[in-house]
mmCIF file of C-alpha atoms in Angstrom:
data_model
loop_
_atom_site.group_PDB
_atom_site.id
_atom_site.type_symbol
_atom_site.label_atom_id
_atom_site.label_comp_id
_atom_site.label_asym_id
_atom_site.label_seq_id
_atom_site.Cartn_x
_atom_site.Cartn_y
_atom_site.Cartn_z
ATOM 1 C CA UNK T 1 18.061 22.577 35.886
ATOM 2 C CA UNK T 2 21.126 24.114 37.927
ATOM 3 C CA UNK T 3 24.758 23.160 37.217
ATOM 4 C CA UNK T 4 25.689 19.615 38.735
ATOM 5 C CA UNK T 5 22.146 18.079 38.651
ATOM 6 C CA UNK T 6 21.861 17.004 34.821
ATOM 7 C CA UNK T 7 21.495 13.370 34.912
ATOM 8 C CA UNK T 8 23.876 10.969 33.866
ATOM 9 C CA UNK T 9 24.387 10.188 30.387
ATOM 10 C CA UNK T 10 23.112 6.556 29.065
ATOM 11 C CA UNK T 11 25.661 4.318 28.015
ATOM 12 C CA UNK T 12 25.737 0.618 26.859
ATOM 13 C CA UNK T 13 23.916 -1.487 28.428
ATOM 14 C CA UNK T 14 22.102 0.997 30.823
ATOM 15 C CA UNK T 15 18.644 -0.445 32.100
ATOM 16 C CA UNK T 16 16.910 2.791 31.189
ATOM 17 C CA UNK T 17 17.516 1.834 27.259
ATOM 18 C CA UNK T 18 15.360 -0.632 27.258
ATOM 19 C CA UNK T 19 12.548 1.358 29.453
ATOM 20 C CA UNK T 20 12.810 4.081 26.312
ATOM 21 C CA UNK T 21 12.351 1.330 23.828
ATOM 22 C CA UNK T 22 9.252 -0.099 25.747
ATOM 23 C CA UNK T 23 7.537 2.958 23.869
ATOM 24 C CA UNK T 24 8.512 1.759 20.356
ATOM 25 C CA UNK T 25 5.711 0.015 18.582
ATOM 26 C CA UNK T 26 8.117 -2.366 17.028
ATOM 27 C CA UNK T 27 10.344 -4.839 18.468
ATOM 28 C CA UNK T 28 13.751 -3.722 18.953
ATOM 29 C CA UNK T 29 16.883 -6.034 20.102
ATOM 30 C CA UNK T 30 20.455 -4.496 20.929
ATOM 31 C CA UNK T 31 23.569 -6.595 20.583
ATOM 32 C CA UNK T 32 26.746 -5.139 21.412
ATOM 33 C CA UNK T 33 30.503 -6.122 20.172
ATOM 34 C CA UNK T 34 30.462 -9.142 21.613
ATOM 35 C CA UNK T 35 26.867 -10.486 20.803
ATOM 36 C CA UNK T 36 25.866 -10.057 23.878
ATOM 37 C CA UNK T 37 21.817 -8.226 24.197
ATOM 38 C CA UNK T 38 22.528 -5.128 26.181
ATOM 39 C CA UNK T 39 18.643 -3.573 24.724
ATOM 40 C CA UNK T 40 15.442 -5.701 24.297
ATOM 41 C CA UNK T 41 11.862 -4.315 24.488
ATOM 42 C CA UNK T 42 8.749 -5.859 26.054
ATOM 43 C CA UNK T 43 7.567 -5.929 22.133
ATOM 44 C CA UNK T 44 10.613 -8.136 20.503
ATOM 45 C CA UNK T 45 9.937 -10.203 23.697
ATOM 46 C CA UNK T 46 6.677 -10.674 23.303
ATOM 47 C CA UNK T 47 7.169 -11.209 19.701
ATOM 48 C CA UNK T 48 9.873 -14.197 20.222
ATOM 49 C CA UNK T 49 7.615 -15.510 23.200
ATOM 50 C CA UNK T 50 10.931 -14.936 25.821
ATOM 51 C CA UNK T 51 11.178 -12.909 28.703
ATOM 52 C CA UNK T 52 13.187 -9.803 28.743
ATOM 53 C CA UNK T 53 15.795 -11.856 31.929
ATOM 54 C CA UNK T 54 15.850 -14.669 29.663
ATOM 55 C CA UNK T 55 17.484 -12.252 26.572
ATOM 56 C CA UNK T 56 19.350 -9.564 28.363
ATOM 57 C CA UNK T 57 23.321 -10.502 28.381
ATOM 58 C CA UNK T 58 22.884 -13.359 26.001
ATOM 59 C CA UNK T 59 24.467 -13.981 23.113
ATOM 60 C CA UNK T 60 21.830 -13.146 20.507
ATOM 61 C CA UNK T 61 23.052 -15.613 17.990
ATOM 62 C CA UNK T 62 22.165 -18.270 20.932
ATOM 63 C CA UNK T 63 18.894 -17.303 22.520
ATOM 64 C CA UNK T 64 17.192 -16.252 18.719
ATOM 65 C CA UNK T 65 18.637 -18.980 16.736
ATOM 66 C CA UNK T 66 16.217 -17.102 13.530
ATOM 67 C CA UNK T 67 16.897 -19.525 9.651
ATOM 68 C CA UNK T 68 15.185 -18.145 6.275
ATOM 69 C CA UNK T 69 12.306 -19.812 5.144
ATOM 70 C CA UNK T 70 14.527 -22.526 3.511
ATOM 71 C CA UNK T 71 15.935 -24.168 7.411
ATOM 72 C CA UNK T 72 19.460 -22.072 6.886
ATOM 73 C CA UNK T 73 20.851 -20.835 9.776
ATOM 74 C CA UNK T 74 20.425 -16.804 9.445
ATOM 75 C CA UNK T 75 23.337 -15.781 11.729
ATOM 76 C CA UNK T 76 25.824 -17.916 9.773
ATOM 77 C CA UNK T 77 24.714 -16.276 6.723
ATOM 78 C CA UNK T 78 25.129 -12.652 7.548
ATOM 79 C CA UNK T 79 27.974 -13.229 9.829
ATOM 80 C CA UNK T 80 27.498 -9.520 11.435
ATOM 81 C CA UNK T 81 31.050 -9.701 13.722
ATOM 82 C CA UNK T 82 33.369 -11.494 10.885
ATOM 83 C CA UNK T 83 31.552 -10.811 7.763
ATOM 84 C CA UNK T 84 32.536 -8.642 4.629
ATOM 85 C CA UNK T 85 33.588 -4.772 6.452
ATOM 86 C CA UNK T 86 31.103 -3.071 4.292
ATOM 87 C CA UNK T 87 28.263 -4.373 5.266
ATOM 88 C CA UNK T 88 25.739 -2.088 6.482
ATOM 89 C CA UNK T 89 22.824 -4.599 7.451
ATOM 90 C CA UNK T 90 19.739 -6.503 5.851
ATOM 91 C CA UNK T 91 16.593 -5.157 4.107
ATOM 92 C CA UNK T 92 13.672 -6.599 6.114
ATOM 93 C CA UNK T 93 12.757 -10.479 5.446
ATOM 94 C CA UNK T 94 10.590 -13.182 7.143
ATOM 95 C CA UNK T 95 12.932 -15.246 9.275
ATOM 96 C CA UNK T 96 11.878 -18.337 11.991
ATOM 97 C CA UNK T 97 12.328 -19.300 15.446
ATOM 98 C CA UNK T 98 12.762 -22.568 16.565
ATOM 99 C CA UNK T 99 8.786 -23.736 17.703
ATOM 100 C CA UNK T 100 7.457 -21.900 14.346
ATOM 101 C CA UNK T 101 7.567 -18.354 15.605
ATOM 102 C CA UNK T 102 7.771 -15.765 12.497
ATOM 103 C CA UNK T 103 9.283 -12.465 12.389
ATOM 104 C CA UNK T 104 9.888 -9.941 10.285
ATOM 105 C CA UNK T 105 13.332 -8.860 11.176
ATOM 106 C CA UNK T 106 15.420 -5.814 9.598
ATOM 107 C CA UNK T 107 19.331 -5.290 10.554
ATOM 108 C CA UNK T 108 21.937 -3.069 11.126
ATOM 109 C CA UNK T 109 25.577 -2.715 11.537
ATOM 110 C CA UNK T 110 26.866 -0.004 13.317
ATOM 111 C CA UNK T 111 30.403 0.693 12.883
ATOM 112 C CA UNK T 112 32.501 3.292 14.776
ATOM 113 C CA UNK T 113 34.263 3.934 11.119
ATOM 114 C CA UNK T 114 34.165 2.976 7.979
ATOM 115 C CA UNK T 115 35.157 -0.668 7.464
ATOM 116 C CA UNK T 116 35.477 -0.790 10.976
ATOM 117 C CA UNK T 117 34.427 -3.587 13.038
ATOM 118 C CA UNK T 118 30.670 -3.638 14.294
ATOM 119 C CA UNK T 119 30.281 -2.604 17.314
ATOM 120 C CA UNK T 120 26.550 -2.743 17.673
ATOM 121 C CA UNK T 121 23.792 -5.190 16.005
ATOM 122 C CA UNK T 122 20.272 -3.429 16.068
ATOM 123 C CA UNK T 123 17.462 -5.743 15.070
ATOM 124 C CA UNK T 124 14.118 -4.611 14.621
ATOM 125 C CA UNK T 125 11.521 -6.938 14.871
ATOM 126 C CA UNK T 126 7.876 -6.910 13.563
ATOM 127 C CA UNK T 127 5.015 -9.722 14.216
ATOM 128 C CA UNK T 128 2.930 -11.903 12.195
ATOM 129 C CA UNK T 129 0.360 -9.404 11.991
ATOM 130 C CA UNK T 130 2.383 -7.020 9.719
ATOM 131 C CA UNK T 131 3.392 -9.560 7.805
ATOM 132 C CA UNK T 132 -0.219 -10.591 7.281
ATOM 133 C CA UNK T 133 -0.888 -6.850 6.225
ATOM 134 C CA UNK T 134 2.030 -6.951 3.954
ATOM 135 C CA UNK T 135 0.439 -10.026 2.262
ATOM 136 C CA UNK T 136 -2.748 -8.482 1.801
ATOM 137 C CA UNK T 137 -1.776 -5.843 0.213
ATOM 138 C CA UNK T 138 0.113 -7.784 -2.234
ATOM 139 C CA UNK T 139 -3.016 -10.166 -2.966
ATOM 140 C CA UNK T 140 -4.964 -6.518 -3.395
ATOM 141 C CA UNK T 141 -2.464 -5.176 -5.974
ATOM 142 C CA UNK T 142 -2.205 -8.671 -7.861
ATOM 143 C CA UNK T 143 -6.495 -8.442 -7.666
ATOM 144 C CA UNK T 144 -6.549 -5.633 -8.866
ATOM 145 C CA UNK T 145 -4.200 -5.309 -11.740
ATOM 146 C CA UNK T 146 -5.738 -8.802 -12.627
ATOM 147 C CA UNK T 147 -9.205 -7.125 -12.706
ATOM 148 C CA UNK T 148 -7.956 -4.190 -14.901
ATOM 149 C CA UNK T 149 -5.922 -5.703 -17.384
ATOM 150 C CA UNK T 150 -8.515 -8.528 -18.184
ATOM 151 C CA UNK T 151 -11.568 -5.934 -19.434
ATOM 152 C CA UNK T 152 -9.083 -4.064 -21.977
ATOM 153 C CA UNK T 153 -7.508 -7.625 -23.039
ATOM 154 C CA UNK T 154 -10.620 -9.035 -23.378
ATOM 155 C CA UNK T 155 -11.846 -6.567 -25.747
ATOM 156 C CA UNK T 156 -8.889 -6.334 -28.016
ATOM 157 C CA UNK T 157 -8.901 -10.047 -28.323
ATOM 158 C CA UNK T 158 -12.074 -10.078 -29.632
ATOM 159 C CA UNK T 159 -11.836 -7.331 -31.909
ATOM 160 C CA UNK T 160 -8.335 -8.733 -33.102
ATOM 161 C CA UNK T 161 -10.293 -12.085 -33.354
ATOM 162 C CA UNK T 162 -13.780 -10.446 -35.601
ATOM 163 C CA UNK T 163 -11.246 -8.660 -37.887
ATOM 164 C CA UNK T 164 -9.289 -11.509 -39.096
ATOM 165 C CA UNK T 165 -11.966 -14.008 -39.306
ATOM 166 C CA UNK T 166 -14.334 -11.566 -41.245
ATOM 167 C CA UNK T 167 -12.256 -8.925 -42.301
ATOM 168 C CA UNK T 168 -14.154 -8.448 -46.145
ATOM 169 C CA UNK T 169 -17.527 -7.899 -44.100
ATOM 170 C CA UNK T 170 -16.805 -4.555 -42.189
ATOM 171 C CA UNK T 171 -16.623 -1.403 -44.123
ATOM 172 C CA UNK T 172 -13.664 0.973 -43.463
ATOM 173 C CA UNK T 173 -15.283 2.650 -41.066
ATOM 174 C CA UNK T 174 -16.405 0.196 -39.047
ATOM 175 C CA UNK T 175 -12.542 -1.359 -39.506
ATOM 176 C CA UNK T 176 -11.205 2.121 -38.391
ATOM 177 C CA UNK T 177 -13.753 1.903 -35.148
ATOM 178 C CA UNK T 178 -12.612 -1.395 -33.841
ATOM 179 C CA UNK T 179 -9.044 -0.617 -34.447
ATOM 180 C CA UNK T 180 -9.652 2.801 -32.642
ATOM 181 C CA UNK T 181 -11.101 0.518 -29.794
ATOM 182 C CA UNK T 182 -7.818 -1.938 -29.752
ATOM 183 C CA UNK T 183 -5.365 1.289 -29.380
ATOM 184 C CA UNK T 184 -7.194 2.680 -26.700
ATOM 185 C CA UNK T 185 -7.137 -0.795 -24.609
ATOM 186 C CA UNK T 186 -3.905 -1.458 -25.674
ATOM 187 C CA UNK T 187 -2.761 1.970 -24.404
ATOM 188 C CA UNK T 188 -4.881 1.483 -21.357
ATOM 189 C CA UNK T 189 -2.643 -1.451 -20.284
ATOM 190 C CA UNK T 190 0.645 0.393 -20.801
ATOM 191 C CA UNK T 191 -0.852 3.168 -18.577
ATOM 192 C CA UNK T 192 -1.392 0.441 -15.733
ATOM 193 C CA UNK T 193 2.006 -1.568 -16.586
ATOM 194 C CA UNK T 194 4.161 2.275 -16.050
ATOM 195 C CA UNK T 195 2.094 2.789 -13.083
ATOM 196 C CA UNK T 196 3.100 -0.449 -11.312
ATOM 197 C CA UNK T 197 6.791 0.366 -12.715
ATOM 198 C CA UNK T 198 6.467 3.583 -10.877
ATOM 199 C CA UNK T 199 5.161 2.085 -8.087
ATOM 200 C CA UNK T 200 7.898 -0.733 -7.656
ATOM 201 C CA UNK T 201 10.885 2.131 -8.227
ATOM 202 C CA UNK T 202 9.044 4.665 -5.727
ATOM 203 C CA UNK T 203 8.746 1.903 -2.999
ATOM 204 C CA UNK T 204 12.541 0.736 -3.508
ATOM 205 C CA UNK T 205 13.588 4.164 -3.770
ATOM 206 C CA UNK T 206 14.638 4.186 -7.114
ATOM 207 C CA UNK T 207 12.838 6.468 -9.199
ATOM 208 C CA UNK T 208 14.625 8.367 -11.715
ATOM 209 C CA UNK T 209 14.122 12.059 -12.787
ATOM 210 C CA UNK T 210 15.823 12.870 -16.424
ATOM 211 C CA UNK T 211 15.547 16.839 -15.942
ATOM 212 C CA UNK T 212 15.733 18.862 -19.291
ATOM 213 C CA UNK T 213 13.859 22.289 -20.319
ATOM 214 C CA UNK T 214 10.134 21.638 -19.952
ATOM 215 C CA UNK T 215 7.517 23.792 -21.322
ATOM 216 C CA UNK T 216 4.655 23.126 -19.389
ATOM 217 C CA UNK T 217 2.145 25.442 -21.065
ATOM 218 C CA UNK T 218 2.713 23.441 -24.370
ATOM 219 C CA UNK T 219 2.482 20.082 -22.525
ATOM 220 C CA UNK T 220 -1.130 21.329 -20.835
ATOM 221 C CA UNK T 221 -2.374 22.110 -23.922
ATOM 222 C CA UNK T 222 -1.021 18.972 -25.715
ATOM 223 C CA UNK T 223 -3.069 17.228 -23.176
ATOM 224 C CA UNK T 224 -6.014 18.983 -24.312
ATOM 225 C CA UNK T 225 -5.508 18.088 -27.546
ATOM 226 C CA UNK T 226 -5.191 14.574 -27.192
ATOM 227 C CA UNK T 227 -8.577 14.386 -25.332
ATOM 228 C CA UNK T 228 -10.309 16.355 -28.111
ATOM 229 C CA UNK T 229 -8.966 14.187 -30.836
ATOM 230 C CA UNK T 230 -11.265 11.295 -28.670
ATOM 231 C CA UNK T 231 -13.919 12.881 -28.781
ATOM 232 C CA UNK T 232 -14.435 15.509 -25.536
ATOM 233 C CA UNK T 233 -15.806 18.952 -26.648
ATOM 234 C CA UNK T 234 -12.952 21.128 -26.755
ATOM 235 C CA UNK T 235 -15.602 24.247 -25.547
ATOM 236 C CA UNK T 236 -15.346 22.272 -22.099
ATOM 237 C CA UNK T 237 -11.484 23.033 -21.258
ATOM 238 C CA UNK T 238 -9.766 26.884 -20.244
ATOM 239 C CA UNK T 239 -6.409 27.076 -20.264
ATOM 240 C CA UNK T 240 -5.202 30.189 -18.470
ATOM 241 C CA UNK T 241 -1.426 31.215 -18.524
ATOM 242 C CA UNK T 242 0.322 34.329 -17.151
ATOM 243 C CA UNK T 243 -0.825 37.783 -19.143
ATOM 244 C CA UNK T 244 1.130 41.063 -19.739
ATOM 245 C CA UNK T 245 1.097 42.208 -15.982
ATOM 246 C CA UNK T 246 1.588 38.971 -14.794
ATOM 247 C CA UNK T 247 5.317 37.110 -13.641
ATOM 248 C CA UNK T 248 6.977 35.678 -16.935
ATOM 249 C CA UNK T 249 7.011 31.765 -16.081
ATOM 250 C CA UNK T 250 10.738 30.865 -14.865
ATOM 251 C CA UNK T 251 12.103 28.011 -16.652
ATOM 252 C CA UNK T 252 11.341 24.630 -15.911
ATOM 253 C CA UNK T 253 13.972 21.598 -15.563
ATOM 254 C CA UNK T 254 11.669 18.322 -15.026
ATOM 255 C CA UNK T 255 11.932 15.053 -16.815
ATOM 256 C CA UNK T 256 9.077 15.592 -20.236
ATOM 257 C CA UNK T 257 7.802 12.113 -19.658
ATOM 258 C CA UNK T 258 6.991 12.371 -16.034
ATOM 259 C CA UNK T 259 5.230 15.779 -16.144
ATOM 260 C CA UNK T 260 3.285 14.480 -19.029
ATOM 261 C CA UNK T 261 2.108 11.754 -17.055
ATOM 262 C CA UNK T 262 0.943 14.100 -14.080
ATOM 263 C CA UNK T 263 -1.085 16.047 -16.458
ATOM 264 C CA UNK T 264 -2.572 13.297 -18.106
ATOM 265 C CA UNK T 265 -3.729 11.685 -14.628
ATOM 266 C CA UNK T 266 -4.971 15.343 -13.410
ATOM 267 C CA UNK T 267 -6.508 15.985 -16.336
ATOM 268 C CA UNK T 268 -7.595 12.734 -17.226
ATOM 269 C CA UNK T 269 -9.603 12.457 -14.038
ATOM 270 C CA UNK T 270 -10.932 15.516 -13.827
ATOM 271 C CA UNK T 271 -12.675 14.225 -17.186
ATOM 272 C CA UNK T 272 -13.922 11.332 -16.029
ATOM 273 C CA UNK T 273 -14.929 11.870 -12.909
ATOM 274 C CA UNK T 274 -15.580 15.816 -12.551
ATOM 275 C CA UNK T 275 -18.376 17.650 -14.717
ATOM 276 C CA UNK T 276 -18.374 21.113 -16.397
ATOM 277 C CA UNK T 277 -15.654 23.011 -18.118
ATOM 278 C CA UNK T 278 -12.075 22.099 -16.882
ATOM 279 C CA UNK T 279 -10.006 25.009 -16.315
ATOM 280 C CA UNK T 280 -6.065 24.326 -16.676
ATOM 281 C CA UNK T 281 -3.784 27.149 -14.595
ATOM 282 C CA UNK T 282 -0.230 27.952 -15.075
ATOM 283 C CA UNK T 283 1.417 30.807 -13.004
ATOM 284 C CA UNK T 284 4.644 31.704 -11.776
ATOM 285 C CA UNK T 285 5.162 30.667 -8.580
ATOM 286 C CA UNK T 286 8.139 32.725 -5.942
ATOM 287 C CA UNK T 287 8.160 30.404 -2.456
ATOM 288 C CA UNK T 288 10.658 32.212 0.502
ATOM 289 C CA UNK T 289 12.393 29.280 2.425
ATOM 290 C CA UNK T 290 14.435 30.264 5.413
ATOM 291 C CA UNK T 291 18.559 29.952 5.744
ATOM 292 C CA UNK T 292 20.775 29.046 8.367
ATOM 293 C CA UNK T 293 21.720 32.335 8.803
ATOM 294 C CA UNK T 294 18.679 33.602 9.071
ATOM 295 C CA UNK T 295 18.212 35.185 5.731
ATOM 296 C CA UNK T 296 15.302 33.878 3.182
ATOM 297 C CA UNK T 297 15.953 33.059 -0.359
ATOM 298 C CA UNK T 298 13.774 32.790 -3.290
ATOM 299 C CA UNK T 299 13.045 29.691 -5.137
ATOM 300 C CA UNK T 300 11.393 30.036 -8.617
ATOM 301 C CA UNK T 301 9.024 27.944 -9.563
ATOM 302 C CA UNK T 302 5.682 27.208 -11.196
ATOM 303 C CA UNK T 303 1.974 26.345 -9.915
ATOM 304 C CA UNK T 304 -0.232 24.552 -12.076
ATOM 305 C CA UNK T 305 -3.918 24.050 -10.860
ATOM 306 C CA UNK T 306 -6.765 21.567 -12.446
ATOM 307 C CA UNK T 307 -9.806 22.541 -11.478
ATOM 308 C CA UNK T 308 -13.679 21.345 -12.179
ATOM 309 C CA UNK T 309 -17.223 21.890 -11.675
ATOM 310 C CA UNK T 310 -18.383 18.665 -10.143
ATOM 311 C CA UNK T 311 -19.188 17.416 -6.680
ATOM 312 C CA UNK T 312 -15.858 17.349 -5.383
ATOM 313 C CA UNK T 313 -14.239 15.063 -3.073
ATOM 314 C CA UNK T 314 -16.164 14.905 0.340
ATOM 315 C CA UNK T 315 -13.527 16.440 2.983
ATOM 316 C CA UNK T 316 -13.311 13.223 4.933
ATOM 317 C CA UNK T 317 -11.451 11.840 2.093
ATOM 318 C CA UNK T 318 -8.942 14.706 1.129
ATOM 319 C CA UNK T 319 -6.110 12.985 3.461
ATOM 320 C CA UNK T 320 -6.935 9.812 1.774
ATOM 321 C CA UNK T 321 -6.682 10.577 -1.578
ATOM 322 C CA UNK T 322 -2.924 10.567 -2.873
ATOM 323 C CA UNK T 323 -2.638 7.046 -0.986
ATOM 324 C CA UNK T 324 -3.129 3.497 -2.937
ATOM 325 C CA UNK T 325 -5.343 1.757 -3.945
ATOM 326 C CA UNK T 326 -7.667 5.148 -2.646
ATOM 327 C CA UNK T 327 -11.042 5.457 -5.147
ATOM 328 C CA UNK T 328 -13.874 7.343 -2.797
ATOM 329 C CA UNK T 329 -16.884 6.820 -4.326
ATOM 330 C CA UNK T 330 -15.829 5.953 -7.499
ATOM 331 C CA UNK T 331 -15.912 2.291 -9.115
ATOM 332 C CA UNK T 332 -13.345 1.183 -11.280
ATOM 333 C CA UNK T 333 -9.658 2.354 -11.693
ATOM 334 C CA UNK T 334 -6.388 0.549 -10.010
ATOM 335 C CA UNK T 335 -6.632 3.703 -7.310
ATOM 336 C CA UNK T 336 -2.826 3.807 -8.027
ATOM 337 C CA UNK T 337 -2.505 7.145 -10.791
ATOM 338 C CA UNK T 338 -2.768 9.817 -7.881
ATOM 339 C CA UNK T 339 -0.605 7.599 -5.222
ATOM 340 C CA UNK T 340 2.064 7.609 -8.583
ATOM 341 C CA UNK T 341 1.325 11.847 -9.361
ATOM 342 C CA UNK T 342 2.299 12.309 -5.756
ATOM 343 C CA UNK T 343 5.846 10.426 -6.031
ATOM 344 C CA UNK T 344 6.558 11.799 -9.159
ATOM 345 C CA UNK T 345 5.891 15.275 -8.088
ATOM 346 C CA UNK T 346 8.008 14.982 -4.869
ATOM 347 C CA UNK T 347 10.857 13.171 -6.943
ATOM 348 C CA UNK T 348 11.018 17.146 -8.559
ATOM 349 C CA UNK T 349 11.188 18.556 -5.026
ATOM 350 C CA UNK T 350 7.581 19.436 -5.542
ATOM 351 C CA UNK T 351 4.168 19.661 -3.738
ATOM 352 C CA UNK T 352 0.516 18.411 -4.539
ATOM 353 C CA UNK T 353 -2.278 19.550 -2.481
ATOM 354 C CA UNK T 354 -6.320 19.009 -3.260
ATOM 355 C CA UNK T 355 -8.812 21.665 -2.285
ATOM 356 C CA UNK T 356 -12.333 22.624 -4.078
ATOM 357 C CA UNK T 357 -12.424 25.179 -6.711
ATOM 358 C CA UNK T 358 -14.894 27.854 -7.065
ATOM 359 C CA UNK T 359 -17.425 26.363 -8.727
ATOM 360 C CA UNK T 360 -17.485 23.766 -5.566
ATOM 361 C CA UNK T 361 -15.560 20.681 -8.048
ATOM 362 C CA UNK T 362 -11.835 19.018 -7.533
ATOM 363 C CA UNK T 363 -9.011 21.206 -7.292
ATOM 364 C CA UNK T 364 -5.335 19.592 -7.263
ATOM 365 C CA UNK T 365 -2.671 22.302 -7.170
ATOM 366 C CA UNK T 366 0.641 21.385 -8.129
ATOM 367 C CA UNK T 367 4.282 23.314 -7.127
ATOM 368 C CA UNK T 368 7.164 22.695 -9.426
ATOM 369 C CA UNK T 369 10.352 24.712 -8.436
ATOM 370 C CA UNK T 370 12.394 25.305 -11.298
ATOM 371 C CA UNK T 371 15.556 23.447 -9.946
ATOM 372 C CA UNK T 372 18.183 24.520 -12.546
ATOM 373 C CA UNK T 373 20.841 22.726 -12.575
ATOM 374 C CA UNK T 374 24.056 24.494 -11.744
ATOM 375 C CA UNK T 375 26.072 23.936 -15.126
ATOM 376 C CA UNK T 376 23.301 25.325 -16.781
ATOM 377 C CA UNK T 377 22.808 28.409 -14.726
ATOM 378 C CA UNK T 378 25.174 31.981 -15.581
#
């Protein structure tokens, strides 16, 4: 475009903002310094059932009177133009029009400075029908976590229930069986209580990564362990780690408890729903990521594959698979451990990927950089 023909630059209140926002799937309402609507799309008007004339240049405290779901007046709670300085907005939350319209409205303050007064309220403003999505997924969770913990309850109450009414009629074995049984249920259940944990503090954004020295080799092959000592033939898992000619592995700083709980979901499934021997990889891992400058710089890290020899996951389903509630083919299972391995890898500044191994099974390959802290490095 030659010098002199750029077109002009959008300020407040321009026409052409709303015209962009018409493409925005969600609602979206503009109010500027003095609460006047300056931006509405045709979605937030179709949403509060008013046309775009009747909103544009209206006080938006006026024309969407919105109150909480107990009848109080939302504007005189948040108070946007007077209100505390440090407010930044509202998380989103079901508010109501006068008529019974519904809306699920998020806020924010936009402030030329800090502690500044607003000059801008942006509302964004979702239907019914997302709300209605919202609430189904909540009634699937509740389903299923109902469905799951009542099988391993069930059975510990009734073994809890045999043994102490007719405790002098088992022999020790039998005694050691049943308690076996409880353990397992009982540790089943605190599997599905940490995933919801997990779930709740990824969704809030609150996870928390406590990073020490890990040695991953020694936590694969604890794994192992603990699924031989209940019974899986130990002939039926590899472990393969880095030989003479191969990189040294770089150390790792991850949180213990959170890379033990990848490898026991990774692992853990490849068990129960793969077939053959289950081969465990650990190698050193050098990714080049470009700089600003136009140099490249190494980052040290470590890939760790779990691989079977079953059918596989059909390809249809690979970009379904780290999502919730997500269980192909398979029955039973919350369909929440490889939505939680995903978070918890990412939360490291890591990557998960699934792919089919040689023999045609499962493969999930796993990136860990080795994200040293600086105090610790020389």
């Amino acid at each position: 475009m030659r010098p002199g023909l750029e077109p002009p630059a959008l300020v407040p209140g321009d026409p052409r903002w709303s015209a962009l926002a018409d493409h925005l799937p969600d609602g979206l309402v503009v109010a500027g310094a003095d609460a006047r609507i300056s931006v509405v799309n045709v979605a937030a008007a179709d949403i509060v059932g008013l046309g775009r004339s009747e909103l544009l240049g209206r006080d938006v405290r006026e024309v969407l009177p919105f109150s909480d779901t107990t009848g109080r007046r939302w504007w005189d709670l948040t108070v946007p133009w007077s209100g505390l300085a440090v407010r930044t907005g509202h998380r989103e939350r079901l508010l109501v029009l006068p008529g019974g319209v519904e809306a699920m409205v998020t806020a924010r303050y936009v402030r030329p400075g800090r502690s500044q007064p607003v000059s801008s309220v942006v509302l964004q403003l979702r239907g019914t029908l997302a709300r209605r999505r919202s609430e189904n997924d909540h009634a699937g969770l509740i389903s299923t976590v109902a469905h799951e913990l009542r099988s391993p309850l069930t059975s510990v109450k009734g073994f809890t229930s045999t043994l102490l009414r007719r405790w002098d009629r088992f022999t020790d074995d039998q005694k050691r069986l049943m308690l076996a049984t409880v353990e397992a249920d009982a540790d089943r259940v605190t599997r599905l209580i940490s995933e919801l944990l997990d779930i709740s503090r990824m969704d809030a954004g609150r996870l928390e990564v406590r990073r020490q020295v890990v040695d991953v080799v020694e936590s694969v092959r604890g794994q192992v362990r603990r699924l031989v000592a209940t019974g899986e033939d130990e002939a039926r898992f590899v472990v393969v780690t880095p030989g003479a000619g191969d990189p040294p592995l770089p150390e790792v700083w991850a949180d213990p408890d959170r890379v033990e709980q990848v490898l026991a979901n990774l692992v853990g499934n490849a068990v129960r729903h793969g077939a053959g021997t289950i081969t465990v990889t650990v190698a050193a891992q050098q990714e080049r990521r470009g700089d600003l400058d136009g140099t490249s710089a190494q980052r040290r890290g470590i890939s760790l594959t779990v691989e079977d020899e079953g059918e596989g996951i059909d390809e249809s389903q690979l970009s379904m698979v780290f999502t919730k509630f997500w269980r192909g083919a398979r029955r039973g299972g919350t369909g929440l451990g490889l939505y939680v391995v995903r978070g918890l890898v990412e939360a490291h500044g890591g990557r998960i990927s699934l792919g089919r191994s040689g023999a045609g099974g499962a493969a999930f390959h796993v990136e860990l950089p080795s994200s040293t802290p600086e105090w610790a490095r020389d």
